[in-house]
GROMACS .gro file of N, CA, C and O in nm:
model
  416
    1MET      N    1  13.922  16.653  31.331
    1MET     CA    2  14.031  16.738  31.372
    1MET      C    3  14.062  16.720  31.521
    1MET      O    4  14.179  16.712  31.557
    2LYS      N    5  13.957  16.716  31.601
    2LYS     CA    6  13.975  16.700  31.745
    2LYS      C    7  14.037  16.563  31.775
    2LYS      O    8  14.124  16.552  31.861
    3ASN      N    9  13.995  16.458  31.705
    3ASN     CA   10  14.051  16.324  31.725
    3ASN      C   11  14.199  16.322  31.688
    3ASN      O   12  14.278  16.254  31.752
    4LYS      N   13  14.236  16.393  31.581
    4LYS     CA   14  14.376  16.398  31.538
    4LYS      C   15  14.462  16.466  31.645
    4LYS      O   16  14.573  16.423  31.674
    5LYS      N   17  14.409  16.572  31.704
    5LYS     CA   18  14.480  16.645  31.810
    5LYS      C   19  14.498  16.555  31.934
    5LYS      O   20  14.605  16.549  31.993
    6CYS      N   21  14.395  16.482  31.971
    6CYS     CA   22  14.402  16.390  32.086
    6CYS      C   23  14.502  16.279  32.059
    6CYS      O   24  14.578  16.238  32.148
    7LEU      N   25  14.502  16.229  31.937
    7LEU     CA   26  14.595  16.123  31.899
    7LEU      C   27  14.739  16.173  31.906
    7LEU      O   28  14.828  16.103  31.956
    8THR      N   29  14.763  16.294  31.859
    8THR     CA   30  14.897  16.353  31.862
    8THR      C   31  14.943  16.372  32.007
    8THR      O   32  15.057  16.340  32.042
    9ILE      N   33  14.857  16.419  32.092
    9ILE     CA   34  14.890  16.438  32.234
    9ILE      C   35  14.917  16.303  32.300
    9ILE      O   36  15.009  16.287  32.379
   10GLY      N   37  14.839  16.202  32.263
   10GLY     CA   38  14.858  16.067  32.318
   10GLY      C   39  14.994  16.010  32.280
   10GLY      O   40  15.065  15.955  32.364
   11PHE      N   41  15.032  16.024  32.152
   11PHE     CA   42  15.163  15.975  32.108
   11PHE      C   43  15.277  16.052  32.174
   11PHE      O   44  15.378  15.995  32.214
   12ALA      N   45  15.262  16.182  32.186
   12ALA     CA   46  15.365  16.264  32.250
   12ALA      C   47  15.381  16.225  32.397
   12ALA      O   48  15.493  16.214  32.448
   13SER      N   49  15.269  16.201  32.464
   13SER     CA   50  15.274  16.160  32.604
   13SER      C   51  15.341  16.024  32.619
   13SER      O   52  15.424  16.003  32.708
   14ALA      N   53  15.309  15.932  32.530
   14ALA     CA   54  15.370  15.798  32.534
   14ALA      C   55  15.520  15.808  32.510
   14ALA      O   56  15.600  15.739  32.575
   15ALA      N   57  15.561  15.895  32.417
   15ALA     CA   58  15.704  15.912  32.389
   15ALA      C   59  15.776  15.968  32.511
   15ALA      O   60  15.887  15.923  32.545
   16VAL      N   61  15.718  16.064  32.577
   16VAL     CA   62  15.780  16.123  32.697
   16VAL      C   63  15.791  16.019  32.807
   16VAL      O   64  15.894  16.007  32.873
   17ILE      N   65  15.689  15.941  32.827
   17ILE     CA   66  15.691  15.836  32.929
   17ILE      C   67  15.798  15.732  32.897
   17ILE      O   68  15.874  15.691  32.985
   18CYS      N   69  15.806  15.691  32.770
   18CYS     CA   70  15.909  15.594  32.730
   18CYS      C   71  16.049  15.649  32.753
   18CYS      O   72  16.137  15.579  32.803
   19MET      N   73  16.072  15.775  32.716
   19MET     CA   74  16.203  15.837  32.738
   19MET      C   75  16.236  15.843  32.886
   19MET      O   76  16.348  15.818  32.927
   20PHE      N   77  16.139  15.878  32.968
   20PHE     CA   78  16.159  15.884  33.112
   20PHE      C   79  16.198  15.747  33.166
   20PHE      O   80  16.291  15.734  33.246
   21MET      N   81  16.131  15.642  33.121
   21MET     CA   82  16.161  15.507  33.169
   21MET      C   83  16.300  15.463  33.125
   21MET      O   84  16.375  15.404  33.204
   22VAL      N   85  16.338  15.492  33.002
   22VAL     CA   86  16.471  15.456  32.953
   22VAL      C   87  16.578  15.529  33.033
   22VAL      O   88  16.678  15.469  33.075
   23CYS      N   89  16.559  15.657  33.056
   23CYS     CA   90  16.657  15.734  33.135
   23CYS      C   91  16.667  15.681  33.278
   23CYS      O   92  16.776  15.671  33.333
   24THR      N   93  16.554  15.648  33.337
   24THR     CA   94  16.554  15.596  33.474
   24THR      C   95  16.628  15.463  33.482
   24THR      O   96  16.712  15.442  33.569
   25LEU      N   97  16.600  15.373  33.388
   25LEU     CA   98  16.668  15.244  33.387
   25LEU      C   99  16.817  15.260  33.360
   25LEU      O  100  16.899  15.191  33.421
   26SER      N  101  16.854  15.350  33.272
   26SER     CA  102  16.995  15.374  33.243
   26SER      C  103  17.066  15.428  33.365
   26SER      O  104  17.176  15.386  33.398
   27TYR      N  105  17.004  15.523  33.434
   27TYR     CA  106  17.064  15.581  33.555
   27TYR      C  107  17.084  15.473  33.661
   27TYR      O  108  17.190  15.465  33.722
   28CYS      N  109  16.985  15.388  33.682
   28CYS     CA  110  16.997  15.282  33.782
   28CYS      C  111  17.110  15.187  33.746
   28CYS      O  112  17.186  15.145  33.832
   29SER      N  113  17.125  15.155  33.620
   29SER     CA  114  17.231  15.066  33.576
   29SER      C  115  17.368  15.129  33.600
   29SER      O  116  17.460  15.064  33.649
   30ILE      N  117  17.382  15.256  33.566
   30ILE     CA  118  17.510  15.326  33.588
   30ILE      C  119  17.539  15.334  33.737
   30ILE      O  120  17.651  15.311  33.780
   31ASN      N  121  17.439  15.364  33.818
   31ASN     CA  122  17.458  15.376  33.962
   31ASN      C  123  17.503  15.242  34.022
   31ASN      O  124  17.591  15.239  34.106
   32VAL      N  125  17.445  15.132  33.979
   32VAL     CA  126  17.484  15.000  34.030
   32VAL      C  127  17.627  14.968  33.990
   32VAL      O  128  17.706  14.920  34.070
   33GLN      N  129  17.665  14.998  33.866
   33GLN     CA  130  17.801  14.972  33.821
   33GLN      C  131  17.901  15.055  33.900
   33GLN      O  132  18.008  15.008  33.934
   34ALA      N  133  17.867  15.179  33.929
   34ALA     CA  134  17.959  15.266  34.002
   34ALA      C  135  17.980  15.217  34.145
   34ALA      O  136  18.088  15.230  34.200
   35ASN      N  137  17.876  15.162  34.206
   35ASN     CA  138  17.887  15.118  34.344
   35ASN      C  139  17.939  14.976  34.360
   35ASN      O  140  17.968  14.933  34.469
   36SER      N  141  17.945  14.902  34.252
   36SER     CA  142  17.994  14.765  34.264
   36SER      C  143  18.144  14.765  34.243
   36SER      O  144  18.193  14.821  34.147
   37GLY      N  145  18.213  14.708  34.336
   37GLY     CA  146  18.358  14.702  34.327
   37GLY      C  147  18.407  14.563  34.355
   37GLY      O  148  18.330  14.475  34.395
   38PHE      N  149  18.532  14.543  34.331
   38PHE     CA  150  18.595  14.415  34.354
   38PHE      C  151  18.680  14.426  34.480
   38PHE      O  152  18.751  14.523  34.499
   39LYS      N  153  18.672  14.323  34.564
   39LYS     CA  154  18.749  14.323  34.688
   39LYS      C  155  18.884  14.257  34.662
   39LYS      O  156  18.890  14.148  34.607
   40TYR      N  157  18.990  14.326  34.702
   40TYR     CA  158  19.125  14.276  34.687
   40TYR      C  159  19.196  14.283  34.822
   40TYR      O  160  19.146  14.345  34.916
   41PHE      N  161  19.312  14.222  34.828
   41PHE     CA  162  19.394  14.226  34.948
   41PHE      C  163  19.535  14.264  34.905
   41PHE      O  164  19.581  14.225  34.798
   42THR      N  165  19.600  14.341  34.989
   42THR     CA  166  19.738  14.378  34.962
   42THR      C  167  19.818  14.369  35.090
   42THR      O  168  19.762  14.378  35.200
   43SER      N  169  19.948  14.352  35.076
   43SER     CA  170  20.033  14.348  35.196
   43SER      C  171  20.088  14.488  35.222
   43SER      O  172  20.116  14.563  35.129
   44VAL      N  173  20.098  14.519  35.348
   44VAL     CA  174  20.147  14.649  35.392
   44VAL      C  175  20.257  14.626  35.493
   44VAL      O  176  20.240  14.549  35.587
   45THR      N  177  20.369  14.694  35.475
   45THR     CA  178  20.476  14.690  35.574
   45THR      C  179  20.455  14.808  35.668
   45THR      O  180  20.449  14.922  35.625
   46VAL      N  181  20.437  14.778  35.794
   46VAL     CA  182  20.409  14.881  35.895
   46VAL      C  183  20.532  14.970  35.913
   46VAL      O  184  20.643  14.921  35.932
   47GLU      N  185  20.509  15.100  35.906
   47GLU     CA  186  20.615  15.198  35.928
   47GLU      C  187  20.617  15.238  36.076
   47GLU      O  188  20.519  15.220  36.148
   48GLN      N  189  20.729  15.293  36.118
   48GLN     CA  190  20.743  15.339  36.257
   48GLN      C  191  20.629  15.434  36.295
   48GLN      O  192  20.601  15.528  36.222
   49GLY      N  193  20.561  15.404  36.404
   49GLY     CA  194  20.454  15.490  36.456
   49GLY      C  195  20.318  15.466  36.394
   49GLY      O  196  20.220  15.528  36.435
   50GLU      N  197  20.308  15.379  36.295
   50GLU     CA  198  20.178  15.353  36.234
   50GLU      C  199  20.091  15.265  36.325
   50GLU      O  200  20.143  15.184  36.401
   51THR      N  201  19.962  15.284  36.311
   51THR     CA  202  19.864  15.204  36.385
   51THR      C  203  19.764  15.150  36.284
   51THR      O  204  19.762  15.192  36.168
   52LEU      N  205  19.679  15.060  36.330
   52LEU     CA  206  19.573  15.012  36.242
   52LEU      C  207  19.481  15.126  36.200
   52LEU      O  208  19.428  15.127  36.089
   53TRP      N  209  19.465  15.223  36.287
   53TRP     CA  210  19.382  15.339  36.256
   53TRP      C  211  19.441  15.419  36.140
   53TRP      O  212  19.369  15.458  36.048
   54SER      N  213  19.571  15.443  36.143
   54SER     CA  214  19.632  15.522  36.036
   54SER      C  215  19.636  15.443  35.905
   54SER      O  216  19.620  15.499  35.797
   55ILE      N  217  19.655  15.313  35.913
   55ILE     CA  218  19.654  15.229  35.793
   55ILE      C  219  19.512  15.224  35.736
   55ILE      O  220  19.493  15.232  35.615
   56ALA      N  221  19.413  15.213  35.825
   56ALA     CA  222  19.274  15.212  35.780
   56ALA      C  223  19.239  15.340  35.705
   56ALA      O  224  19.166  15.336  35.606
   57ASP      N  225  19.294  15.453  35.747
   57ASP     CA  226  19.267  15.579  35.678
   57ASP      C  227  19.307  15.572  35.530
   57ASP      O  228  19.244  15.634  35.446
   58ARG      N  229  19.411  15.496  35.499
   58ARG     CA  230  19.459  15.486  35.360
   58ARG      C  231  19.377  15.389  35.277
   58ARG      O  232  19.366  15.406  35.156
   59TYR      N  233  19.320  15.285  35.339
   59TYR     CA  234  19.259  15.177  35.261
   59TYR      C  235  19.109  15.161  35.276
   59TYR      O  236  19.047  15.094  35.193
   60ILE      N  237  19.048  15.218  35.377
   60ILE     CA  238  18.905  15.197  35.400
   60ILE      C  239  18.821  15.262  35.290
   60ILE      O  240  18.856  15.368  35.239
   61ASP      N  241  18.714  15.196  35.255
   61ASP     CA  242  18.616  15.250  35.161
   61ASP      C  243  18.482  15.245  35.233
   61ASP      O  244  18.427  15.137  35.255
   62TYR      N  245  18.429  15.361  35.268
   62TYR     CA  246  18.308  15.367  35.349
   62TYR      C  247  18.183  15.321  35.273
   62TYR      O  248  18.077  15.309  35.332
   63ASP      N  249  18.196  15.294  35.143
   63ASP     CA  250  18.083  15.235  35.072
   63ASP      C  251  18.065  15.088  35.111
   63ASP      O  252  17.960  15.030  35.089
   64TYR      N  253  18.169  15.027  35.169
   64TYR     CA  254  18.166  14.885  35.202
   64TYR      C  255  18.178  14.857  35.352
   64TYR      O  256  18.158  14.745  35.394
   65TYR      N  257  18.213  14.958  35.430
   65TYR     CA  258  18.226  14.939  35.575
   65TYR      C  259  18.143  15.045  35.646
   65TYR      O  260  18.143  15.161  35.606
   66THR      N  261  18.075  15.003  35.752
   66THR     CA  262  17.989  15.096  35.825
   66THR      C  263  18.070  15.200  35.899
   66THR      O  264  18.029  15.314  35.913
   67ASP      N  265  18.189  15.160  35.947
   67ASP     CA  266  18.276  15.254  36.017
   67ASP      C  267  18.418  15.197  36.022
   67ASP      O  268  18.443  15.085  35.979
   68LYS      N  269  18.509  15.275  36.075
   68LYS     CA  270  18.649  15.233  36.080
   68LYS      C  271  18.669  15.113  36.172
   68LYS      O  272  18.755  15.028  36.147
   69ASN      N  273  18.590  15.101  36.278
   69ASN     CA  274  18.602  14.986  36.368
   69ASN      C  275  18.573  14.854  36.295
   69ASN      O  276  18.639  14.753  36.320
   70ALA      N  277  18.475  14.854  36.204
   70ALA     CA  278  18.443  14.733  36.128
   70ALA      C  279  18.560  14.695  36.038
   70ALA      O  280  18.594  14.576  36.027
   71TYR      N  281  18.622  14.793  35.975
   71TYR     CA  282  18.737  14.766  35.889
   71TYR      C  283  18.854  14.711  35.971
   71TYR      O  284  18.915  14.611  35.936
   72ILE      N  285  18.884  14.777  36.081
   72ILE     CA  286  18.996  14.734  36.166
   72ILE      C  287  18.971  14.594  36.221
   72ILE      O  288  19.062  14.512  36.227
   73SER      N  289  18.849  14.564  36.257
   73SER     CA  290  18.815  14.430  36.306
   73SER      C  291  18.846  14.325  36.199
   73SER      O  292  18.900  14.218  36.229
   74GLU      N  293  18.812  14.356  36.074
   74GLU     CA  294  18.842  14.262  35.966
   74GLU      C  295  18.994  14.245  35.948
   74GLU      O  296  19.043  14.134  35.933
   75VAL      N  297  19.069  14.354  35.955
   75VAL     CA  298  19.215  14.347  35.943
   75VAL      C  299  19.273  14.264  36.058
   75VAL      O  300  19.362  14.180  36.036
   76GLU      N  301  19.222  14.285  36.177
   76GLU     CA  302  19.269  14.206  36.291
   76GLU      C  303  19.241  14.057  36.270
   76GLU      O  304  19.327  13.973  36.298
   77ASN      N  305  19.123  14.025  36.221
   77ASN     CA  306  19.088  13.884  36.196
   77ASN      C  307  19.177  13.822  36.088
   77ASN      O  308  19.225  13.709  36.104
   78ILE      N  309  19.198  13.893  35.980
   78ILE     CA  310  19.281  13.842  35.871
   78ILE      C  311  19.422  13.811  35.919
   78ILE      O  312  19.482  13.711  35.882
   79ASN      N  313  19.475  13.899  36.005
   79ASN     CA  314  19.614  13.889  36.047
   79ASN      C  315  19.634  13.825  36.184
   79ASN      O  316  19.745  13.822  36.235
   80HIS      N  317  19.526  13.776  36.243
   80HIS     CA  318  19.532  13.712  36.376
   80HIS      C  319  19.596  13.806  36.479
   80HIS      O  320  19.684  13.767  36.555
   81ILE      N  321  19.548  13.930  36.476
   81ILE     CA  322  19.595  14.032  36.570
   81ILE      C  323  19.488  14.049  36.677
   81ILE      O  324  19.370  14.064  36.645
   82ASP      N  325  19.529  14.049  36.803
   82ASP     CA  326  19.434  14.073  36.912
   82ASP      C  327  19.397  14.221  36.913
   82ASP      O  328  19.480  14.308  36.882
   83ALA      N  329  19.273  14.250  36.953
   83ALA     CA  330  19.228  14.389  36.962
   83ALA      C  331  19.320  14.468  37.053
   83ALA      O  332  19.352  14.424  37.163
   84GLY      N  333  19.364  14.582  37.005
   84GLY     CA  334  19.451  14.667  37.085
   84GLY      C  335  19.598  14.630  37.081
   84GLY      O  336  19.681  14.698  37.140
   85GLU      N  337  19.632  14.521  37.012
   85GLU     CA  338  19.771  14.479  37.003
   85GLU      C  339  19.851  14.585  36.926
   85GLU      O  340  19.807  14.638  36.825
   86THR      N  341  19.971  14.616  36.976
   86THR     CA  342  20.056  14.716  36.914
   86THR      C  343  20.129  14.657  36.793
   86THR      O  344  20.182  14.548  36.799
   87LEU      N  345  20.128  14.731  36.683
   87LEU     CA  346  20.204  14.691  36.565
   87LEU      C  347  20.348  14.736  36.582
   87LEU      O  348  20.377  14.830  36.655
   88PHE      N  349  20.440  14.669  36.513
   88PHE     CA  350  20.579  14.712  36.521
   88PHE      C  351  20.631  14.740  36.380
   88PHE      O  352  20.582  14.683  36.281
   89ALA      N  353  20.726  14.832  36.371
   89ALA     CA  354  20.784  14.870  36.243
   89ALA      C  355  20.842  14.748  36.173
   89ALA      O  356  20.909  14.665  36.236
   90GLY      N  357  20.813  14.734  36.045
   90GLY     CA  358  20.862  14.621  35.968
   90GLY      C  359  20.765  14.504  35.963
   90GLY      O  360  20.784  14.412  35.883
   91GLN      N  361  20.663  14.508  36.048
   91GLN     CA  362  20.563  14.400  36.048
   91GLN      C  363  20.486  14.403  35.916
   91GLN      O  364  20.451  14.510  35.865
   92LEU      N  365  20.459  14.288  35.861
   92LEU     CA  366  20.384  14.276  35.737
   92LEU      C  367  20.242  14.234  35.770
   92LEU      O  368  20.221  14.133  35.838
   93ILE      N  369  20.145  14.312  35.724
   93ILE     CA  370  20.004  14.276  35.745
   93ILE      C  371  19.931  14.280  35.611
   93ILE      O  372  19.975  14.344  35.516
   94ILE      N  373  19.820  14.210  35.606
   94ILE     CA  374  19.735  14.205  35.488
   94ILE      C  375  19.612  14.290  35.515
   94ILE      O  376  19.550  14.278  35.622
   95VAL      N  377  19.577  14.378  35.420
   95VAL     CA  378  19.460  14.463  35.435
   95VAL      C  379  19.371  14.451  35.311
   95VAL      O  380  19.421  14.435  35.200
   96PRO      N  381  19.240  14.458  35.332
   96PRO     CA  382  19.148  14.456  35.217
   96PRO      C  383  19.130  14.597  35.161
   96PRO      O  384  19.144  14.696  35.232
   97TYR      N  385  19.100  14.601  35.032
   97TYR     CA  386  19.062  14.727  34.970
   97TYR      C  387  18.970  14.696  34.853
   97TYR      O  388  18.964  14.582  34.806
   98TYR      N  389  18.897  14.795  34.806
   98TYR     CA  390  18.803  14.776  34.696
   98TYR      C  391  18.846  14.862  34.577
   98TYR      O  392  18.903  14.969  34.595
   99SER      N  393  18.818  14.810  34.460
   99SER     CA  394  18.846  14.883  34.336
   99SER      C  395  18.737  14.850  34.236
   99SER      O  396  18.686  14.738  34.234
  100VAL      N  397  18.701  14.948  34.154
  100VAL     CA  398  18.602  14.921  34.049
  100VAL      C  399  18.668  14.854  33.929
  100VAL      O  400  18.601  14.804  33.841
  101GLU      N  401  18.800  14.850  33.928
  101GLU     CA  402  18.872  14.786  33.819
  101GLU      C  403  18.892  14.638  33.852
  101GLU      O  404  18.925  14.601  33.963
  102TYR      N  405  18.872  14.555  33.750
  102TYR     CA  406  18.891  14.412  33.766
  102TYR      C  407  19.037  14.380  33.733
  102TYR      O  408  19.086  14.414  33.627
  103VAL      N  409  19.106  14.317  33.826
  103VAL     CA  410  19.246  14.279  33.807
  103VAL      C  411  19.252  14.129  33.793
  103VAL      O  412  19.200  14.056  33.877
  104ARG      N  413  19.319  14.083  33.689
  104ARG     CA  414  19.332  13.938  33.670
  104ARG      C  415  19.453  13.885  33.738
  104ARG      O  416  19.549  13.940  33.762
   0.00000   0.00000   0.00000
């Protein structure tokens, strides 16, 4: 009787451990999928009074950039804009953005 009780507790413990491991692995997989995105580029026509800072507010994703300066630096490099250069209305620039959706 005592051996049967120990065996039952052993199987129950193994089942709980297996369920815990499955849940942990599933959570990690979901978390990785949620944080993985695709990098895209889009063109933006600068409106009157806009700056790289205001454009960055619309497109930056802080999961991929440490801060707004890093994002703006990338935009400046892509568009061959000198740091601090003033944008003008009607200017077309390319900006990066991230999406979890895959676009063909």
